[in-house]
Short mmCIF file of C-alpha atoms and ligand atoms in Angstrom, two decimals:
data_model
loop_
_atom_site.label_atom_id
_atom_site.label_comp_id
_atom_site.label_asym_id
_atom_site.label_seq_id
_atom_site.Cartn_x
_atom_site.Cartn_y
_atom_site.Cartn_z
CA MET A 11 0.04 -0.06 0.65
CA SER A 12 1.27 3.20 -1.21
CA SER A 13 0.82 6.18 1.07
CA SER A 14 2.56 9.76 2.98
CA PRO A 15 3.78 9.73 5.78
CA VAL A 16 1.80 9.57 8.65
CA SER A 17 2.41 13.68 9.99
CA SER A 18 -1.37 13.98 10.64
CA PRO A 19 -3.36 12.52 11.75
CA ILE A 20 -6.37 13.51 9.84
CA TYR A 21 -7.80 11.83 6.83
CA GLY A 22 -5.27 12.16 3.58
CA THR A 23 -7.72 12.80 2.03
CA PHE A 24 -7.55 16.05 1.01
CA ALA A 25 -4.31 17.27 -1.08
CA ARG A 26 -3.68 20.30 1.29
CA ALA A 27 -2.22 23.46 0.56
CA ASP A 28 1.26 24.50 2.80
CA VAL A 29 -0.37 27.54 4.81
CA ARG A 30 -2.97 28.47 8.18
CA PHE A 31 -5.30 31.74 7.58
CA GLU A 32 -5.56 33.80 11.39
CA ARG A 33 -8.19 35.70 10.18
CA GLY A 34 -10.56 37.41 7.33
CA GLU A 35 -11.49 40.60 6.61
CA GLY A 36 -13.98 41.35 3.78
CA VAL A 37 -12.75 39.44 0.17
CA TRP A 38 -8.99 39.30 1.63
CA LEU A 39 -8.08 36.21 4.51
CA ILE A 40 -4.18 36.44 5.67
CA ALA A 41 -2.40 33.98 6.90
CA ASP A 42 -0.14 33.74 10.10
CA ASP A 43 3.18 34.64 9.45
CA GLY A 44 1.37 37.98 7.82
CA ARG A 45 0.73 37.19 4.22
CA ARG A 46 -2.69 38.77 3.44
CA TYR A 47 -4.55 37.21 0.53
CA VAL A 48 -7.71 38.01 -1.74
CA ASP A 49 -9.11 35.38 -1.63
CA PHE A 50 -11.06 34.31 -4.80
CA ALA A 51 -11.36 30.54 -3.97
CA GLY A 52 -13.93 31.26 -1.73
CA GLY A 53 -13.89 28.59 0.53
CA ILE A 54 -15.37 26.57 -2.76
CA ALA A 55 -18.19 30.18 -3.16
CA VAL A 56 -19.66 29.20 0.27
CA ASN A 57 -18.25 32.84 1.93
CA SER A 58 -21.00 35.11 0.17
CA LEU A 59 -20.32 38.25 1.04
CA GLY A 60 -16.29 37.91 2.79
CA HIS A 61 -14.77 37.04 5.31
CA ALA A 62 -16.09 38.19 9.05
CA HIS A 63 -19.27 40.27 7.58
CA PRO A 64 -20.06 42.43 11.22
CA HIS A 65 -23.91 41.46 9.88
CA LEU A 66 -22.91 37.68 10.03
CA VAL A 67 -20.82 37.88 13.00
CA GLU A 68 -22.81 39.88 14.84
CA ALA A 69 -26.31 37.79 13.89
CA LEU A 70 -24.45 34.13 15.67
CA LYS A 71 -23.10 35.72 17.91
CA ALA A 72 -26.37 37.54 18.95
CA GLN A 73 -27.94 33.81 18.99
CA ALA A 74 -24.98 32.37 20.28
CA GLU A 75 -25.89 34.15 23.76
CA LYS A 76 -29.82 33.17 23.89
CA LEU A 77 -29.58 29.43 21.94
CA TRP A 78 -28.01 27.20 20.19
CA HIS A 79 -29.42 23.77 19.63
CA VAL A 80 -32.86 22.31 20.15
CA SER A 81 -34.27 19.89 17.23
CA ASN A 82 -36.83 19.20 14.68
CA LEU A 83 -39.14 17.75 18.40
CA TYR A 84 -39.88 21.64 18.73
CA GLU A 85 -40.95 24.92 16.53
CA ILE A 86 -38.47 26.80 15.91
CA PRO A 87 -39.55 30.36 14.65
CA GLY A 88 -35.86 31.38 12.30
CA GLN A 89 -35.94 28.18 10.45
CA THR A 90 -40.18 29.69 10.02
CA ARG A 91 -38.73 32.65 9.45
CA LEU A 92 -36.07 31.57 6.44
CA ALA A 93 -38.25 28.88 5.23
CA GLU A 94 -41.26 31.77 4.63
CA ARG A 95 -37.98 34.15 3.26
CA LEU A 96 -37.21 31.64 0.66
CA THR A 97 -40.44 30.40 -0.42
CA GLU A 98 -41.59 34.12 -0.96
CA ALA A 99 -38.16 34.72 -3.09
CA THR A 100 -38.70 31.44 -4.94
CA PHE A 101 -40.87 28.50 -7.34
CA ALA A 102 -40.79 27.22 -3.38
CA ASP A 103 -43.50 26.53 -1.30
CA ARG A 104 -41.72 23.58 1.23
CA ALA A 105 -38.17 23.61 2.03
CA PHE A 106 -36.01 21.09 4.58
CA PHE A 107 -32.81 22.69 6.35
CA THR A 108 -29.64 20.61 5.80
CA ASN A 109 -26.04 21.29 7.23
CA SER A 110 -23.94 20.23 3.50
CA GLY A 111 -25.16 20.25 -0.49
CA ALA A 112 -25.11 16.93 -0.17
CA GLU A 113 -27.88 17.09 2.61
CA ALA A 114 -29.93 18.65 0.68
CA LEU A 115 -29.47 16.25 -2.44
CA GLU A 116 -30.80 13.36 -0.32
CA CYS A 117 -33.99 15.43 0.19
CA ALA A 118 -34.19 16.47 -2.76
CA ILE A 119 -33.53 12.67 -4.46
CA LYS A 120 -35.48 11.54 -1.72
CA THR A 121 -38.56 14.09 -2.53
CA ALA A 122 -38.67 13.08 -6.59
CA ARG A 123 -39.57 9.80 -5.79
CA ARG A 124 -42.03 9.73 -3.33
CA TYR A 125 -44.09 11.93 -5.23
CA GLN A 126 -43.99 8.87 -7.87
CA TYR A 127 -44.51 6.93 -4.82
CA VAL A 128 -47.47 8.42 -4.26
CA ASN A 129 -48.97 9.26 -6.65
CA GLY A 130 -48.77 5.83 -8.15
CA HIS A 131 -45.55 5.29 -10.25
CA PRO A 132 -43.25 3.79 -7.56
CA GLU A 133 -42.00 2.41 -10.62
CA ARG A 134 -40.94 5.45 -11.21
CA PHE A 135 -37.32 5.95 -9.74
CA ARG A 136 -34.24 6.87 -11.90
CA ILE A 137 -33.49 9.65 -12.39
CA VAL A 138 -31.06 11.10 -15.36
CA THR A 139 -28.03 13.32 -14.54
CA PHE A 140 -25.25 14.65 -16.76
CA GLU A 141 -21.62 13.50 -17.54
CA GLY A 142 -19.26 15.82 -15.43
CA ALA A 143 -22.02 16.42 -12.35
CA PHE A 144 -21.19 17.32 -9.21
CA HIS A 145 -23.93 16.59 -6.41
CA GLY A 146 -22.09 15.63 -3.42
CA ARG A 147 -20.15 12.97 -1.90
CA THR A 148 -22.70 10.19 0.11
CA LEU A 149 -23.16 7.15 -1.67
CA ALA A 150 -25.84 8.10 -2.69
CA THR A 151 -24.26 10.90 -4.72
CA ILE A 152 -21.25 10.08 -6.09
CA ALA A 153 -23.83 7.30 -7.73
CA ALA A 154 -25.94 10.64 -9.29
CA GLY A 155 -22.70 12.55 -10.26
CA GLY A 156 -21.52 9.25 -11.99
CA GLN A 157 -17.92 10.25 -12.21
CA PRO A 158 -15.09 7.14 -11.61
CA LYS A 159 -13.15 8.60 -10.13
CA TYR A 160 -15.52 9.11 -6.76
CA LEU A 161 -17.53 6.31 -6.87
CA GLU A 162 -14.76 3.31 -7.25
CA GLY A 163 -13.80 1.09 -4.70
CA PHE A 164 -16.88 1.93 -2.34
CA GLY A 165 -19.11 -1.37 -2.98
CA PRO A 166 -22.01 -0.97 -5.57
CA LYS A 167 -22.86 2.01 -6.82
CA VAL A 168 -26.11 3.30 -5.18
CA GLU A 169 -28.22 2.05 -7.78
CA GLY A 170 -30.80 4.79 -9.92
CA PHE A 171 -28.56 6.98 -11.71
CA ASP A 172 -28.53 6.82 -15.52
CA GLN A 173 -26.02 9.82 -16.81
CA VAL A 174 -25.75 10.91 -19.91
CA GLN A 175 -23.96 13.21 -21.89
CA PHE A 176 -23.87 16.78 -21.35
CA GLY A 177 -26.12 19.33 -23.42
CA ASP A 178 -26.67 15.91 -25.35
CA GLU A 179 -31.02 16.03 -25.56
CA ALA A 180 -31.19 13.01 -27.91
CA ALA A 181 -29.03 10.44 -25.26
CA LEU A 182 -31.31 11.96 -22.94
CA ARG A 183 -34.62 11.13 -24.87
CA ALA A 184 -32.92 8.00 -25.16
CA ALA A 185 -32.45 7.06 -21.41
CA ILE A 186 -35.94 8.40 -20.29
CA GLY A 187 -37.57 5.10 -19.35
CA PRO A 188 -41.71 3.84 -17.46
CA GLU A 189 -39.14 3.44 -14.15
CA THR A 190 -37.80 8.10 -14.91
CA ALA A 191 -39.03 10.15 -11.43
CA ALA A 192 -37.15 13.05 -12.35
CA ILE A 193 -34.18 15.20 -14.47
CA LEU A 194 -31.66 16.90 -11.81
CA ILE A 195 -29.17 18.98 -13.07
CA GLU A 196 -26.94 22.08 -12.18
CA PRO A 197 -27.28 25.40 -14.21
CA ILE A 198 -24.02 25.58 -14.51
CA GLN A 199 -21.27 22.61 -13.88
CA GLY A 200 -18.74 24.43 -11.22
CA GLU A 201 -17.05 21.09 -9.85
CA GLY A 202 -16.86 19.95 -13.47
CA GLY A 203 -15.63 23.03 -14.58
CA ILE A 204 -18.52 25.66 -15.28
CA ARG A 205 -19.93 24.44 -17.73
CA VAL A 206 -22.76 26.81 -18.69
CA VAL A 207 -26.04 24.67 -19.60
CA THR A 208 -27.57 27.23 -22.32
CA ALA A 209 -31.06 28.74 -21.94
CA GLN A 210 -32.29 26.53 -24.36
CA PHE A 211 -31.25 23.56 -22.78
CA LEU A 212 -33.44 24.39 -19.49
CA ARG A 213 -36.32 24.95 -21.01
CA MET A 214 -35.78 22.50 -23.57
CA LEU A 215 -35.85 20.15 -19.70
CA ARG A 216 -38.79 22.28 -17.40
CA GLU A 217 -41.00 20.94 -21.66
CA LEU A 218 -39.74 17.28 -21.30
CA CYS A 219 -40.04 16.99 -17.81
CA ASP A 220 -44.51 18.23 -17.93
CA ALA A 221 -44.57 16.09 -20.83
CA GLU A 222 -43.36 13.09 -18.96
CA GLY A 223 -44.99 13.81 -16.20
CA LEU A 224 -40.91 14.13 -14.25
CA LEU A 225 -39.43 15.76 -12.00
CA LEU A 226 -37.08 18.37 -12.80
CA VAL A 227 -34.76 19.07 -10.05
CA LEU A 228 -31.88 21.51 -10.00
CA ASP A 229 -28.48 22.15 -8.48
CA GLU A 230 -28.47 24.68 -7.29
CA VAL A 231 -25.86 23.94 -4.83
CA GLN A 232 -23.50 26.47 -6.05
CA THR A 233 -24.34 29.19 -8.71
CA GLY A 234 -27.75 29.74 -6.41
CA VAL A 235 -28.22 32.72 -4.01
CA GLY A 236 -26.94 35.31 -6.40
CA ARG A 237 -23.79 33.82 -7.66
CA THR A 238 -24.62 34.38 -11.15
CA GLY A 239 -26.06 37.34 -10.91
CA ARG A 240 -28.71 36.52 -10.34
CA PHE A 241 -31.24 35.02 -6.74
CA PHE A 242 -31.38 31.72 -8.18
CA ALA A 243 -29.52 30.96 -12.30
CA HIS A 244 -32.26 29.54 -13.48
CA GLU A 245 -34.39 32.83 -13.56
CA TRP A 246 -31.78 33.18 -15.59
CA ALA A 247 -33.64 30.67 -18.00
CA GLY A 248 -37.81 32.32 -17.48
CA ILE A 249 -38.23 28.47 -15.79
CA THR A 250 -38.68 27.13 -12.40
CA PRO A 251 -37.43 23.65 -11.26
CA ASP A 252 -40.70 21.40 -8.70
CA ILE A 253 -36.95 20.73 -6.42
CA MET A 254 -34.23 22.79 -5.97
CA ALA A 255 -30.42 21.64 -4.07
CA VAL A 256 -29.00 25.02 -2.72
CA ALA A 257 -26.21 25.03 0.39
CA LYS A 258 -23.12 27.19 -0.34
CA GLY A 259 -23.75 30.79 -0.37
CA ILE A 260 -26.44 30.40 2.04
CA GLY A 261 -24.08 31.00 5.21
CA GLY A 262 -21.91 32.73 3.53
CA GLY A 263 -19.34 30.67 6.30
CA PHE A 264 -22.27 28.16 8.60
CA PRO A 265 -23.02 25.06 7.89
CA LEU A 266 -26.67 25.15 5.75
CA GLY A 267 -28.73 24.08 3.04
CA VAL A 268 -32.13 23.23 2.09
CA CYS A 269 -34.02 21.22 0.12
CA LEU A 270 -36.67 23.72 -1.96
CA ALA A 271 -39.72 22.23 -3.08
CA THR A 272 -43.55 23.26 -5.18
CA GLU A 273 -46.63 22.32 -2.03
CA GLU A 274 -47.43 19.62 -4.87
CA ALA A 275 -43.14 17.38 -5.16
CA ALA A 276 -43.50 17.64 -1.65
CA ALA A 277 -46.86 16.29 -0.72
CA GLY A 278 -46.24 12.44 -0.13
CA MET A 279 -43.19 13.66 2.67
CA THR A 280 -45.20 12.93 5.96
CA PRO A 281 -44.31 12.69 9.64
CA GLY A 282 -41.13 10.10 10.42
CA THR A 283 -40.68 9.97 4.93
CA HIS A 284 -37.56 12.50 6.16
CA GLY A 285 -35.18 14.11 9.01
CA THR A 286 -32.05 15.17 9.99
CA THR A 287 -31.43 16.07 14.53
CA TYR A 288 -29.26 19.38 13.30
CA GLY A 289 -30.59 20.80 9.88
CA GLY A 290 -32.43 24.42 10.89
CA ASN A 291 -30.04 24.67 13.93
CA PRO A 292 -31.22 28.44 15.51
CA LEU A 293 -27.79 28.70 14.97
CA ALA A 294 -27.98 28.27 10.87
CA MET A 295 -30.80 29.64 10.72
CA ALA A 296 -29.86 32.86 12.30
CA VAL A 297 -26.93 33.04 9.83
CA GLY A 298 -29.18 32.36 7.30
CA ASN A 299 -31.21 34.74 7.85
CA ALA A 300 -28.90 37.67 8.05
CA VAL A 301 -27.04 36.28 4.69
CA LEU A 302 -30.88 36.63 3.62
CA ASP A 303 -31.08 40.32 5.29
CA VAL A 304 -28.22 41.46 2.84
CA MET A 305 -28.61 39.81 -0.53
CA LEU A 306 -32.60 40.47 -0.79
CA ALA A 307 -31.94 44.01 -0.67
CA ASP A 308 -32.23 46.38 -3.28
CA GLY A 309 -29.54 46.35 -5.62
CA PHE A 310 -27.49 44.30 -4.55
CA LEU A 311 -27.36 41.56 -7.58
CA ASP A 312 -25.39 44.74 -9.27
CA ASN A 313 -22.73 44.59 -8.60
CA VAL A 314 -22.48 40.76 -8.96
CA ARG A 315 -23.36 41.39 -12.74
CA ASP A 316 -21.16 44.90 -12.84
CA ARG A 317 -18.34 42.92 -10.80
CA SER A 318 -18.72 40.13 -13.19
CA LEU A 319 -18.24 42.52 -16.70
CA GLN A 320 -15.42 43.88 -14.90
CA ILE A 321 -13.70 40.60 -14.76
CA LYS A 322 -14.76 39.08 -18.01
CA GLN A 323 -12.97 42.30 -19.55
CA SER A 324 -10.16 41.42 -17.25
CA LEU A 325 -9.87 38.26 -18.08
CA ALA A 326 -10.51 38.85 -21.95
CA GLY A 327 -7.52 40.54 -22.20
CA MET A 328 -5.38 37.87 -20.43
CA LEU A 329 -6.22 35.56 -22.64
CA ASP A 330 -5.44 37.35 -25.51
CA ARG A 331 -1.98 37.86 -23.28
CA TYR A 332 -0.73 34.97 -22.40
CA PRO A 333 -2.48 32.19 -24.41
CA ASP A 334 0.34 30.23 -23.46
CA VAL A 335 -1.27 29.94 -21.08
CA VAL A 336 -5.01 30.63 -20.62
CA SER A 337 -7.59 29.05 -23.62
CA ASP A 338 -10.85 29.82 -22.57
CA ILE A 339 -13.20 32.18 -20.12
CA ARG A 340 -15.90 30.85 -18.53
CA GLY A 341 -18.74 31.22 -16.47
CA GLU A 342 -22.27 34.25 -14.71
CA GLY A 343 -22.31 36.12 -12.92
CA LEU A 344 -19.41 35.64 -10.25
CA LEU A 345 -18.58 32.41 -10.25
CA LEU A 346 -15.88 32.18 -13.67
CA GLY A 347 -13.26 29.96 -15.11
CA VAL A 348 -10.83 29.32 -16.28
CA LYS A 349 -8.95 26.55 -18.46
CA THR A 350 -5.84 26.49 -18.08
CA VAL A 351 -3.01 25.32 -21.07
CA GLY A 352 -1.05 23.53 -19.40
CA PRO A 353 -1.81 22.22 -15.73
CA ASN A 354 -4.18 24.68 -13.90
CA ALA A 355 -2.58 23.56 -10.20
CA ALA A 356 0.63 25.71 -11.28
CA LEU A 357 -2.00 29.12 -12.15
CA ILE A 358 -3.33 27.88 -8.76
CA GLY A 359 0.36 27.27 -7.64
CA GLU A 360 1.82 30.69 -8.39
CA GLY A 361 -1.50 33.01 -7.81
CA ARG A 362 -1.12 31.97 -3.99
CA LYS A 363 2.57 32.71 -4.78
CA ALA A 364 0.83 35.87 -6.22
CA GLY A 365 -1.29 37.13 -2.08
CA VAL A 366 -4.10 35.97 -4.63
CA LEU A 367 -6.33 32.65 -3.94
CA THR A 368 -7.96 29.87 -6.59
CA ALA A 369 -10.22 27.56 -6.37
CA PRO A 370 -9.72 24.24 -9.11
CA ALA A 371 -12.49 22.96 -11.07
CA GLY A 372 -12.87 19.77 -13.03
CA ASP A 373 -11.90 19.87 -16.82
CA ASN A 374 -8.58 21.97 -16.24
CA VAL A 375 -10.34 24.93 -15.24
CA VAL A 376 -9.54 27.56 -11.79
CA ARG A 377 -12.81 28.99 -10.38
CA LEU A 378 -12.58 32.82 -9.67
CA LEU A 379 -15.48 32.41 -6.77
CA PRO A 380 -15.59 36.20 -5.22
CA PRO A 381 -17.78 37.69 -2.63
CA LEU A 382 -20.64 38.85 -4.25
CA ASN A 383 -20.37 42.38 -2.16
CA ILE A 384 -16.78 43.08 -3.85
CA THR A 385 -15.88 46.12 -4.91
CA ALA A 386 -14.25 47.64 -8.30
CA ASP A 387 -10.94 48.24 -6.80
CA GLU A 388 -11.16 45.26 -4.96
CA VAL A 389 -11.17 43.44 -8.01
CA ARG A 390 -8.71 45.37 -9.34
CA GLU A 391 -6.68 44.44 -6.56
CA GLY A 392 -7.27 40.58 -7.02
CA MET A 393 -7.19 40.64 -11.55
CA GLU A 394 -3.17 42.77 -10.78
CA ARG A 395 -2.33 39.29 -8.69
CA MET A 396 -4.07 37.43 -11.42
CA GLU A 397 -2.46 38.31 -14.59
CA THR A 398 1.03 38.18 -12.18
CA ALA A 399 0.37 34.42 -11.57
CA MET A 400 -0.19 34.48 -15.12
CA ALA A 401 3.95 36.37 -16.06
CA GLY A 402 4.52 33.78 -13.40
CA VAL A 403 3.34 30.62 -15.55
CA SER A 404 4.07 31.67 -18.43
CA ALA A 405 7.41 32.19 -17.94
CA THR A 406 7.79 29.11 -15.65
CA ALA A 407 6.21 27.38 -19.20
CA PRO A 408 9.02 28.00 -22.54
CA ALA A 409 8.24 25.32 -23.77
CA LEU A 410 4.38 25.84 -24.66
CA LYS A 411 4.88 29.53 -25.78
CA SER A 412 7.11 29.07 -28.58
CA ALA A 413 4.50 25.35 -29.37
C1 PLP B 248 -20.75 21.53 -3.01
C2 PLP B 248 -21.61 20.64 -4.42
C3 PLP B 248 -21.98 19.93 -3.78
C4 PLP B 248 -22.41 18.98 -2.50
O1 PLP B 248 -21.50 20.57 -1.04
P1 PLP B 248 -21.88 19.45 0.18
O2 PLP B 248 -22.19 20.43 0.92
O3 PLP B 248 -19.63 19.55 -0.13
O4 PLP B 248 -22.37 18.45 0.27
C5 PLP B 248 -23.56 19.45 -4.81
N1 PLP B 248 -23.50 20.62 -4.78
C6 PLP B 248 -23.08 20.78 -5.81
C7 PLP B 248 -22.67 21.58 -7.50
C8 PLP B 248 -21.51 21.34 -5.31
O5 PLP B 248 -21.06 22.71 -5.91
#
């Protein structure tokens, strides 16, 4: 068995960068050696309002002094309030709170299957998903994502997920059978490499689901809560799902997820059919409500769209100047991807040296996920550092240049 030397009691599941952060302020992360980094990794699209946002800190502190946890045996007013606000602002009528994205997906999958079951179709339990998808790391969600690298060695793949090529309508139609319950898709594949599903394709999915009696389930764990410049990414396509999984940005750094559904889709989720100990606990609800206080304010999302344009223009210049480093720019809002010519790890590493943090994604993409409240000056600072990083990669990869 090959293994790295035992230097840490922590599972060896993560390839961590050798840096330790002590505190954060907005878009900045400060390491234990005093170095300041512009944080465009954002805890992987989680720190939607940057670090230590005063309104979030205040909400968490105030709740911490009152009540942490009671369980779902009792009414939790903050939970009802957050559910009311989320259902008010979206297609949904019902919410189930979780601690993570994968759990929100588990709830979404169970809700879809249960809907078919209570509507006289117990045979309909299969869900069609797309190649390159990422839905989490539980046994069911790795089966839904279908990526061999995440499935290998973990026993039989959970039954009931049929994967088709990204964007392939013919394959999708062929995959739908008498046992199909739902279609599950990310409006933009995040981990998969910022691959954008067209509005036209999403509208086709909505029509197909309606025609076939299937539920449309969206995974907006990464794309949701303002990330693309709308409250949820599907709004750009003018459609609504039946069920939607949300997490990451909604907690701004506090573990929080939610499964949202229409009244009809959630009707089968009666007492005892699903549950959670921590989900919707008072601390998480206080933070979730505080995030919405900021995000649902008039004009908040305008900044996401403006800063997105600013970054895209800046990246377009870099695409021209460093064709040996960058081959494509993609994404919406502040969910942006830079496809690299060489390994994406090289640009991420040079970025860290230059003082800007970014996150890897599949398809050799580097993700830029700044806080949604970032200012124009902070974008400029981060992009200057990105430019330095690209120059660094360019200098260390002369072979590519002459090719
Ligand atoms: C991160 C992510 C998940 C999983 O969320 P966890 O909180 O890590 O369980 C699921 N779907 C998408 C699209 C994600 O980006």
